[in-house]
Structures are given as structure tokens and as C-alpha cells.
């Protein structure tokens, strides 16, 4: 098993000094295959992590003396006791004169993982626990096996849809919705209704009369601070509701109204003294946040924070399994919510070619500005610096 980096005694000691946390676990050398499989599954279903075998719970190094633990033993557990099989990295390292095993578990690309005892586990703080139904749902979403936007919304009926908007939507394709004899069948065939005749999440978000009546947190919260910290004076705060296209258009207008454009008079012209991003940049980030957020995360909404030196876009949910930040900047697109993506493409909000994030990235870089893309907890955050 090859390592992608040289693991040294100093690196291991630094990890031990941090104690057990969401990315580090200590295990004695007498660890059982089932116990190690649980650690591997929990890390793979979360953000990845490191298991140090031969280290006690208190951080003291006891070593591997007399144990059967080695790189091949660990690799076999990752292949045979974890479903689906996972590639890990294992290295023996000498620490204070004793051999320990450094086991690096990646963030899994084929989530959700389970043990061969059919346990789905996640890492929370310094402990592992069985995934809740909602957490398991999110893991299946990340794998692309299940899409929440096609789920039926409880307590809704076809009467909760805006027939006028539906008429305009179908008119683009030469279909007279108002004259359609079997409206329900048409809406089922286009994923606006589920098979049981109830509107889908995507149907309510794009064509609902009042989406927030049923999807309470499907909105954009905007906050403008006077300064560079969230503790500074709040200048403006708004909850932006409505259908997704309405949220995007309204949020863009709110951002433009709040961004200051200092200028000076030079001759007969007014010249801006600060670089301003073009509207298409903010629009693209709003569209991405609305289309790719995880709507199964209840109690969280899209948040846009405007500071003196930057603007932040916070979208609930992590990137899908196979998508990385580097891939996004190179134009790799993904569909967390493929039904929503289809509707918004048909409404001409996106072109589905993956050009949005590269455009934002290039605009910032070409003008010498910083841009940060990161996963933090259960959010994906894009930060543009002015």
C-alpha cells in the first residue's frame, strides 16, 4: 500500500497532541476487525480522518508489540469488512521508540458506507454513532442515488401550484396547459407532481403559490454589516421568499442596492474608486446556491453576508461525492437537484454547461481579487473579496 505523503514521527506526535476529535481516533493494538471497520466507515461517511493504532485513549504510545496489526491486515479490513470496499493508506511509524500504525481514511466517494454487520455510521466530534434517517438520506443524496427534489411535499395538492405560471412555462413548448384535458398526467410526466399526485419539492419551489408555507427554510437570508465581522452593526437584514426564480432576482436586487460604489469626479466623468463585480457574478452564485443546496437539511437556509471587504454566500449541504473544489473551478458541473436544474434551465436561468463557477473564478483572478471556495460543516461557502 503506497502513501501519498511521508508520515514522520513529528507529524504523528502533532496529531496525538490534538487529542481525539472529528478527524483523529486513537486505538490500542488489540483492536478487533469489527471495531476498526466501524472507525473506517464513520470517517468515510464524514470528512475522512486518521486512526492511530498503538495509541491509548489518553494519548500515551503503547505500540504494536505482540499484535497482528500491520498494513496488510488493515487493508483487508477496508476491503472485506467495509461495504463498498474502500482504499485506505496505512504506514508503520516509530514514535518514542515504539511502532504504531498510521491509518488514513479518505472522505468516501461512494457514500454511504456500512460495515459488514450492516451498520451505517457517521463521525460526530470524537465519537461514532449510527446515522439517523435524515443523515442517511443526505449520504444517499451525495452519492447521487437519491434526489430530494423529486420527493412529494406532504400536505400539498395540485391546488397549491400557480396555474398561470404553469401555463406560461408549457407555452414555451407549444403546450396549452389551460386547455389540457388531463393536467395531472402532464404534471406527473414532467416531475412537477409525484406519482401519487402530490407536488414534488421541485414543483413547489418553482411553481408553488407560496413555497415557504410548506418548505419553511427554502429562502435566502440577506444581512449587511457595517464592518468586517458578523458582530458589527447590522445595516440591513431581509428574508427573501417566493419561488426560486423570484428569490434569485430579488436577492440580486438587494445585493446591488446594498453594495456601496464610492467614486470621484475626474473631469466630466464620475470614476469608481473600488472594483465592483458585474451582476452576472452575483447572479451565478445565487443560482448555484439555490439549485445545489440540500433541501433535506431542515432548519437552515441560504445566507448571504455582505461586509465592507467581502461578500459571502452560504449554501446548506456538502459537495457530491465525486466533486471537488478544484473540479468546480475547471467547469465540472453536478446535479444535486436534477429536477430543479431542468426547470431552471427551461426558464433560461442556466445553460447546464458548467461555465458559471469558472466565470466567477476568472473574473476575480483577472481583477486581482481573492475568492475562497470551501466546505465548512454542513455548508458550502463562496467568499468574494472586494
Tab-separated table of C-alpha atoms in Angstrom:
chain	number	residue	atom	x	y	z
A	1	UNK	CA	0.000	0.000	0.000
A	2	UNK	CA	1.619	3.279	-1.067
A	3	UNK	CA	1.475	6.530	0.820
A	4	UNK	CA	0.876	9.887	-0.820
A	5	UNK	CA	2.982	11.611	1.830
A	6	UNK	CA	5.836	10.782	4.151
A	7	UNK	CA	4.389	10.270	7.620
A	8	UNK	CA	7.044	11.173	10.205
A	9	UNK	CA	7.302	10.864	13.968
A	10	UNK	CA	6.868	14.625	14.352
A	11	UNK	CA	3.637	14.568	12.303
A	12	UNK	CA	2.202	11.747	14.419
A	13	UNK	CA	3.201	13.490	17.671
A	14	UNK	CA	1.465	16.638	16.478
A	15	UNK	CA	-1.710	14.631	15.805
A	16	UNK	CA	-1.523	12.961	19.205
A	17	UNK	CA	-1.165	16.348	20.899
A	18	UNK	CA	-4.535	17.394	19.426
A	19	UNK	CA	-6.333	14.555	21.165
A	20	UNK	CA	-9.226	12.616	19.680
A	21	UNK	CA	-11.553	14.776	17.601
A	22	UNK	CA	-13.712	14.648	14.479
A	23	UNK	CA	-10.693	13.643	12.362
A	24	UNK	CA	-8.425	11.694	14.764
A	25	UNK	CA	-9.039	8.445	16.650
A	26	UNK	CA	-6.696	6.519	18.996
A	27	UNK	CA	-6.875	2.717	19.203
A	28	UNK	CA	-4.966	0.078	21.151
A	29	UNK	CA	-3.098	-2.628	19.246
A	30	UNK	CA	-5.639	-5.267	20.299
A	31	UNK	CA	-8.377	-3.608	18.231
A	32	UNK	CA	-10.759	-6.091	16.586
A	33	UNK	CA	-11.553	-6.113	12.852
A	34	UNK	CA	-15.172	-5.147	13.552
A	35	UNK	CA	-14.107	-2.200	15.713
A	36	UNK	CA	-11.667	-0.901	13.090
A	37	UNK	CA	-14.307	-1.320	10.360
A	38	UNK	CA	-16.624	0.950	12.356
A	39	UNK	CA	-13.943	3.644	12.542
A	40	UNK	CA	-13.249	3.414	8.811
A	41	UNK	CA	-16.955	3.582	7.902
A	42	UNK	CA	-17.611	6.574	10.190
A	43	UNK	CA	-14.686	8.556	8.773
A	44	UNK	CA	-15.507	7.645	5.154
A	45	UNK	CA	-19.133	8.768	5.620
A	46	UNK	CA	-17.938	12.059	7.110
A	47	UNK	CA	-14.914	14.125	6.123
A	48	UNK	CA	-12.228	11.445	6.393
A	49	UNK	CA	-9.750	11.045	9.215
A	50	UNK	CA	-6.790	9.247	10.777
A	51	UNK	CA	-6.763	6.221	13.077
A	52	UNK	CA	-3.581	5.812	15.151
A	53	UNK	CA	-3.276	2.165	16.221
A	54	UNK	CA	-0.984	1.602	19.167
A	55	UNK	CA	-2.025	4.785	20.985
A	56	UNK	CA	-4.092	4.742	24.195
A	57	UNK	CA	-7.147	6.926	24.804
A	58	UNK	CA	-5.050	9.289	26.929
A	59	UNK	CA	-2.555	9.784	24.085
A	60	UNK	CA	0.221	7.610	25.515
A	61	UNK	CA	2.041	5.417	22.988
A	62	UNK	CA	1.766	1.704	23.790
A	63	UNK	CA	2.884	0.423	20.368
A	64	UNK	CA	2.143	-2.695	18.318
A	65	UNK	CA	4.302	-5.167	20.235
A	66	UNK	CA	2.935	-8.711	20.021
A	67	UNK	CA	-0.068	-7.731	17.864
A	68	UNK	CA	-1.069	-8.940	14.409
A	69	UNK	CA	-1.732	-5.397	13.213
A	70	UNK	CA	0.108	-4.349	10.056
A	71	UNK	CA	-0.611	-2.576	6.758
A	72	UNK	CA	-1.958	-5.683	5.014
A	73	UNK	CA	-4.241	-6.548	7.952
A	74	UNK	CA	-5.800	-3.073	7.828
A	75	UNK	CA	-6.124	-3.133	4.035
A	76	UNK	CA	-8.002	-6.447	4.200
A	77	UNK	CA	-10.465	-4.984	6.720
A	78	UNK	CA	-11.091	-1.983	4.451
A	79	UNK	CA	-11.747	-4.382	1.575
A	80	UNK	CA	-13.701	-7.127	3.337
A	81	UNK	CA	-15.392	-5.533	6.370
A	82	UNK	CA	-16.474	-2.284	4.698
A	83	UNK	CA	-19.240	-2.042	2.077
A	84	UNK	CA	-18.449	-0.860	-0.542
A	85	UNK	CA	-14.729	-1.622	-0.280
A	86	UNK	CA	-12.513	1.375	0.406
A	87	UNK	CA	-8.880	2.188	-0.385
A	88	UNK	CA	-7.031	3.450	2.695
A	89	UNK	CA	-3.415	4.403	3.385
A	90	UNK	CA	-1.512	2.645	6.190
A	91	UNK	CA	2.049	3.275	7.358
A	92	UNK	CA	4.075	1.999	10.290
A	93	UNK	CA	5.779	4.844	12.134
A	94	UNK	CA	8.176	4.749	15.067
A	95	UNK	CA	7.179	7.063	17.907
A	96	UNK	CA	9.279	7.244	21.084
A	97	UNK	CA	10.967	4.006	20.074
A	98	UNK	CA	7.688	2.126	19.568
A	99	UNK	CA	5.962	1.114	16.338
A	100	UNK	CA	2.437	2.407	15.723
A	101	UNK	CA	0.228	2.210	12.643
A	102	UNK	CA	-0.967	5.392	10.957
A	103	UNK	CA	-4.217	4.688	9.043
A	104	UNK	CA	-5.520	7.459	6.795
A	105	UNK	CA	-9.180	7.110	5.780
A	106	UNK	CA	-10.288	9.322	2.869
A	107	UNK	CA	-13.576	11.121	2.532
A	108	UNK	CA	-15.518	8.420	0.722
A	109	UNK	CA	-16.518	8.802	-2.921
A	110	UNK	CA	-19.145	6.040	-2.809
A	111	UNK	CA	-21.197	7.057	0.217
A	112	UNK	CA	-22.953	5.766	2.140
A	113	UNK	CA	-20.575	3.142	3.552
A	114	UNK	CA	-21.596	0.430	6.003
A	115	UNK	CA	-19.871	-2.323	7.945
A	116	UNK	CA	-20.373	-5.958	7.017
A	117	UNK	CA	-22.697	-6.002	10.036
A	118	UNK	CA	-24.954	-3.543	8.124
A	119	UNK	CA	-24.196	-0.515	10.308
A	120	UNK	CA	-24.186	2.959	8.735
A	121	UNK	CA	-22.022	5.154	10.984
A	122	UNK	CA	-21.009	8.829	10.999
A	123	UNK	CA	-18.363	10.751	12.920
A	124	UNK	CA	-19.622	13.363	15.387
A	125	UNK	CA	-16.931	15.087	17.431
A	126	UNK	CA	-14.644	12.405	18.844
A	127	UNK	CA	-17.232	9.610	18.693
A	128	UNK	CA	-19.025	7.472	16.127
A	129	UNK	CA	-22.748	6.833	16.072
A	130	UNK	CA	-25.338	5.192	13.874
A	131	UNK	CA	-26.571	7.586	11.184
A	132	UNK	CA	-30.048	8.978	11.674
A	133	UNK	CA	-32.615	8.633	8.911
A	134	UNK	CA	-32.007	12.233	7.833
A	135	UNK	CA	-28.215	11.797	7.836
A	136	UNK	CA	-28.557	8.628	5.790
A	137	UNK	CA	-30.796	10.492	3.373
A	138	UNK	CA	-28.082	13.130	2.924
A	139	UNK	CA	-25.444	10.472	2.293
A	140	UNK	CA	-27.585	8.889	-0.423
A	141	UNK	CA	-28.057	12.336	-1.945
A	142	UNK	CA	-24.305	12.902	-2.045
A	143	UNK	CA	-23.901	9.602	-3.872
A	144	UNK	CA	-26.467	10.622	-6.492
A	145	UNK	CA	-28.586	7.545	-5.763
A	146	UNK	CA	-31.451	9.614	-4.384
A	147	UNK	CA	-32.637	13.137	-5.227
A	148	UNK	CA	-34.652	15.031	-2.647
A	149	UNK	CA	-36.124	17.467	-5.167
A	150	UNK	CA	-38.282	14.679	-6.613
A	151	UNK	CA	-39.828	13.822	-3.222
A	152	UNK	CA	-43.527	14.613	-2.672
A	153	UNK	CA	-44.252	17.502	-0.290
A	154	UNK	CA	-46.645	16.478	2.464
A	155	UNK	CA	-49.940	18.345	2.901
A	156	UNK	CA	-49.844	19.793	-0.617
A	157	UNK	CA	-52.186	19.332	-3.549
A	158	UNK	CA	-52.277	20.429	-7.173
A	159	UNK	CA	-54.209	23.490	-5.957
A	160	UNK	CA	-51.004	24.783	-4.335
A	161	UNK	CA	-49.453	25.286	-7.777
A	162	UNK	CA	-49.635	28.518	-9.767
A	163	UNK	CA	-51.601	27.581	-12.889
A	164	UNK	CA	-50.798	30.877	-14.595
A	165	UNK	CA	-47.067	30.246	-14.257
A	166	UNK	CA	-47.521	26.664	-15.433
A	167	UNK	CA	-49.400	27.931	-18.472
A	168	UNK	CA	-46.532	30.294	-19.364
A	169	UNK	CA	-43.982	27.530	-18.772
A	170	UNK	CA	-45.630	24.999	-21.063
A	171	UNK	CA	-46.432	27.657	-23.681
A	172	UNK	CA	-42.676	27.744	-24.423
A	173	UNK	CA	-43.037	24.224	-25.816
A	174	UNK	CA	-46.294	24.730	-27.665
A	175	UNK	CA	-48.418	23.081	-24.978
A	176	UNK	CA	-51.630	24.820	-23.941
A	177	UNK	CA	-51.775	23.847	-20.269
A	178	UNK	CA	-55.055	25.637	-19.621
A	179	UNK	CA	-56.742	23.546	-22.326
A	180	UNK	CA	-55.075	20.266	-21.308
A	181	UNK	CA	-57.676	17.617	-20.541
A	182	UNK	CA	-55.503	15.602	-18.138
A	183	UNK	CA	-53.429	18.217	-16.325
A	184	UNK	CA	-52.403	15.806	-13.593
A	185	UNK	CA	-50.866	13.349	-16.053
A	186	UNK	CA	-48.897	16.116	-17.771
A	187	UNK	CA	-47.567	17.370	-14.422
A	188	UNK	CA	-46.591	13.849	-13.368
A	189	UNK	CA	-44.743	13.266	-16.630
A	190	UNK	CA	-42.755	16.467	-16.103
A	191	UNK	CA	-41.890	15.763	-12.402
A	192	UNK	CA	-43.974	18.660	-11.101
A	193	UNK	CA	-46.257	16.130	-9.428
A	194	UNK	CA	-45.167	12.856	-7.854
A	195	UNK	CA	-46.761	9.556	-8.849
A	196	UNK	CA	-49.350	9.914	-6.071
A	197	UNK	CA	-50.477	13.293	-7.452
A	198	UNK	CA	-48.755	15.398	-4.780
A	199	UNK	CA	-46.439	18.260	-5.845
A	200	UNK	CA	-42.733	17.486	-5.646
A	201	UNK	CA	-40.178	19.621	-3.807
A	202	UNK	CA	-39.013	20.962	-7.176
A	203	UNK	CA	-42.592	21.578	-8.289
A	204	UNK	CA	-43.388	23.625	-5.180
A	205	UNK	CA	-40.102	25.553	-5.292
A	206	UNK	CA	-40.552	26.647	-8.909
A	207	UNK	CA	-44.325	26.673	-9.433
A	208	UNK	CA	-45.772	26.918	-5.928
A	209	UNK	CA	-48.110	29.750	-4.946
A	210	UNK	CA	-46.407	30.063	-1.558
A	211	UNK	CA	-43.431	27.665	-1.303
A	212	UNK	CA	-42.451	28.740	2.230
A	213	UNK	CA	-45.831	27.655	3.582
A	214	UNK	CA	-44.638	24.061	3.190
A	215	UNK	CA	-40.837	24.391	2.869
A	216	UNK	CA	-40.244	26.878	5.661
A	217	UNK	CA	-36.486	27.304	5.186
A	218	UNK	CA	-36.399	27.348	1.392
A	219	UNK	CA	-35.418	31.021	1.336
A	220	UNK	CA	-32.464	33.383	1.185
A	221	UNK	CA	-31.479	35.399	4.243
A	222	UNK	CA	-29.504	38.564	3.475
A	223	UNK	CA	-27.552	40.536	6.081
A	224	UNK	CA	-25.410	43.652	5.581
A	225	UNK	CA	-22.879	44.504	8.298
A	226	UNK	CA	-21.044	47.771	8.857
A	227	UNK	CA	-17.549	46.404	9.150
A	228	UNK	CA	-15.821	43.094	8.509
A	229	UNK	CA	-17.250	40.951	11.315
A	230	UNK	CA	-20.613	39.366	11.969
A	231	UNK	CA	-20.653	41.098	15.371
A	232	UNK	CA	-20.534	44.556	13.786
A	233	UNK	CA	-23.551	46.835	13.386
A	234	UNK	CA	-26.304	45.346	11.234
A	235	UNK	CA	-27.300	47.763	8.466
A	236	UNK	CA	-29.917	45.673	6.682
A	237	UNK	CA	-31.486	42.227	7.051
A	238	UNK	CA	-34.072	40.623	4.808
A	239	UNK	CA	-35.669	37.194	4.373
A	240	UNK	CA	-36.195	36.738	0.648
A	241	UNK	CA	-39.008	34.332	-0.168
A	242	UNK	CA	-41.083	33.212	-3.156
A	243	UNK	CA	-40.267	30.738	-5.907
A	244	UNK	CA	-36.606	30.126	-6.751
A	245	UNK	CA	-36.575	32.467	-9.740
A	246	UNK	CA	-38.158	35.194	-7.598
A	247	UNK	CA	-35.616	34.626	-4.836
A	248	UNK	CA	-32.703	34.893	-7.266
A	249	UNK	CA	-33.988	38.091	-8.911
A	250	UNK	CA	-34.918	39.747	-5.601
A	251	UNK	CA	-31.678	38.772	-3.862
A	252	UNK	CA	-29.645	40.191	-6.746
A	253	UNK	CA	-31.530	43.492	-6.492
A	254	UNK	CA	-30.983	43.583	-2.710
A	255	UNK	CA	-27.233	42.983	-3.111
A	256	UNK	CA	-26.940	45.739	-5.722
A	257	UNK	CA	-28.847	48.187	-3.515
A	258	UNK	CA	-26.586	47.489	-0.549
A	259	UNK	CA	-23.174	47.448	-2.210
A	260	UNK	CA	-21.536	50.838	-1.947
A	261	UNK	CA	-19.884	52.295	-5.005
A	262	UNK	CA	-17.518	55.078	-3.857
A	263	UNK	CA	-16.452	57.379	-6.677
A	264	UNK	CA	-14.627	60.571	-7.514
A	265	UNK	CA	-15.125	63.222	-10.167
A	266	UNK	CA	-12.395	63.254	-12.814
A	267	UNK	CA	-13.009	65.925	-15.374
A	268	UNK	CA	-16.515	65.447	-16.683
A	269	UNK	CA	-16.752	61.826	-15.578
A	270	UNK	CA	-17.601	60.005	-12.363
A	271	UNK	CA	-14.987	57.320	-11.776
A	272	UNK	CA	-15.481	54.432	-9.341
A	273	UNK	CA	-12.712	54.100	-6.754
A	274	UNK	CA	-13.428	50.446	-5.976
A	275	UNK	CA	-13.709	47.397	-8.192
A	276	UNK	CA	-17.273	46.142	-8.481
A	277	UNK	CA	-18.108	42.637	-9.627
A	278	UNK	CA	-20.512	42.535	-12.590
A	279	UNK	CA	-24.096	41.499	-11.857
A	280	UNK	CA	-23.584	38.156	-13.601
A	281	UNK	CA	-21.155	37.076	-10.869
A	282	UNK	CA	-23.635	37.615	-8.025
A	283	UNK	CA	-26.428	36.125	-10.118
A	284	UNK	CA	-24.393	32.985	-10.804
A	285	UNK	CA	-23.564	32.470	-7.134
A	286	UNK	CA	-27.205	32.933	-6.149
A	287	UNK	CA	-28.316	30.440	-8.790
A	288	UNK	CA	-25.732	27.894	-7.631
A	289	UNK	CA	-26.762	28.318	-4.007
A	290	UNK	CA	-30.459	27.860	-4.814
A	291	UNK	CA	-30.019	24.934	-7.198
A	292	UNK	CA	-27.356	22.918	-5.411
A	293	UNK	CA	-28.318	23.377	-1.757
A	294	UNK	CA	-29.531	20.389	0.213
A	295	UNK	CA	-33.234	20.998	0.809
A	296	UNK	CA	-33.373	17.967	3.111
A	297	UNK	CA	-31.446	19.950	5.754
A	298	UNK	CA	-34.287	21.404	7.770
A	299	UNK	CA	-33.757	24.495	9.919
A	300	UNK	CA	-31.152	26.029	7.600
A	301	UNK	CA	-31.430	28.471	4.734
A	302	UNK	CA	-29.180	30.102	2.170
A	303	UNK	CA	-27.376	33.025	3.780
A	304	UNK	CA	-25.732	35.976	2.054
A	305	UNK	CA	-23.496	38.140	4.277
A	306	UNK	CA	-22.250	41.485	2.982
A	307	UNK	CA	-19.263	43.063	4.765
A	308	UNK	CA	-17.108	46.067	3.936
A	309	UNK	CA	-14.345	43.903	2.470
A	310	UNK	CA	-16.227	40.874	1.117
A	311	UNK	CA	-19.489	39.089	0.390
A	312	UNK	CA	-20.191	35.501	1.486
A	313	UNK	CA	-22.669	33.007	0.030
A	314	UNK	CA	-23.532	30.139	2.423
A	315	UNK	CA	-25.455	27.190	0.950
A	316	UNK	CA	-26.641	24.248	3.107
A	317	UNK	CA	-25.173	20.902	2.087
A	318	UNK	CA	-21.853	19.384	1.067
A	319	UNK	CA	-20.465	18.742	-2.390
A	320	UNK	CA	-21.457	15.452	-4.041
A	321	UNK	CA	-19.052	12.540	-3.560
A	322	UNK	CA	-17.068	12.885	-6.780
A	323	UNK	CA	-16.917	16.699	-6.909
A	324	UNK	CA	-14.018	18.715	-5.531
A	325	UNK	CA	-13.470	22.458	-5.361
A	326	UNK	CA	-10.683	22.183	-7.935
A	327	UNK	CA	-13.001	20.362	-10.338
A	328	UNK	CA	-15.637	23.078	-9.899
A	329	UNK	CA	-13.209	25.841	-10.887
A	330	UNK	CA	-12.401	23.868	-14.043
A	331	UNK	CA	-16.028	23.618	-15.118
A	332	UNK	CA	-17.114	20.231	-13.758
A	333	UNK	CA	-20.859	20.539	-13.138
A	334	UNK	CA	-23.023	18.411	-10.889
A	335	UNK	CA	-26.720	17.974	-10.226
A	336	UNK	CA	-27.655	17.745	-6.568
A	337	UNK	CA	-31.215	18.564	-7.623
A	338	UNK	CA	-31.609	17.431	-11.247
A	339	UNK	CA	-35.340	18.191	-11.447
A	340	UNK	CA	-34.783	21.759	-10.241
A	341	UNK	CA	-31.892	22.038	-12.674
A	342	UNK	CA	-34.176	21.005	-15.535
A	343	UNK	CA	-36.873	23.526	-14.605
A	344	UNK	CA	-34.421	26.426	-14.203
A	345	UNK	CA	-32.675	25.555	-17.448
A	346	UNK	CA	-36.029	25.629	-19.213
A	347	UNK	CA	-36.678	29.035	-17.618
A	348	UNK	CA	-33.325	30.221	-19.083
A	349	UNK	CA	-31.597	30.723	-15.729
A	350	UNK	CA	-28.758	28.323	-16.525
A	351	UNK	CA	-27.172	26.702	-19.567
A	352	UNK	CA	-26.062	23.486	-17.806
A	353	UNK	CA	-22.593	23.693	-19.359
A	354	UNK	CA	-20.710	24.170	-16.108
A	355	UNK	CA	-19.430	27.616	-17.109
A	356	UNK	CA	-20.718	29.519	-14.074
A	357	UNK	CA	-18.121	28.876	-11.367
A	358	UNK	CA	-15.152	29.164	-13.793
A	359	UNK	CA	-16.562	32.530	-14.917
A	360	UNK	CA	-16.767	33.748	-11.310
A	361	UNK	CA	-13.276	32.411	-10.555
A	362	UNK	CA	-11.734	34.009	-13.658
A	363	UNK	CA	-13.457	37.359	-13.073
A	364	UNK	CA	-11.983	37.553	-9.572
A	365	UNK	CA	-8.498	36.443	-10.615
A	366	UNK	CA	-8.349	38.694	-13.680
A	367	UNK	CA	-9.065	41.687	-11.460
A	368	UNK	CA	-6.551	40.677	-8.787
A	369	UNK	CA	-9.208	39.765	-6.217
A	370	UNK	CA	-9.353	36.853	-3.799
A	371	UNK	CA	-12.038	34.192	-3.983
A	372	UNK	CA	-12.446	31.378	-1.471
A	373	UNK	CA	-14.493	28.210	-2.001
A	374	UNK	CA	-14.761	25.885	0.981
A	375	UNK	CA	-16.803	23.227	2.729
A	376	UNK	CA	-17.389	24.067	6.386
A	377	UNK	CA	-19.525	21.724	8.432
A	378	UNK	CA	-22.755	21.151	6.507
A	379	UNK	CA	-22.322	24.264	4.348
A	380	UNK	CA	-20.603	25.194	1.120
A	381	UNK	CA	-19.301	28.762	1.260
A	382	UNK	CA	-18.117	31.077	-1.515
A	383	UNK	CA	-16.379	34.289	-0.450
A	384	UNK	CA	-15.624	37.163	-2.832
A	385	UNK	CA	-13.271	39.885	-1.604
A	386	UNK	CA	-13.658	43.440	-2.814
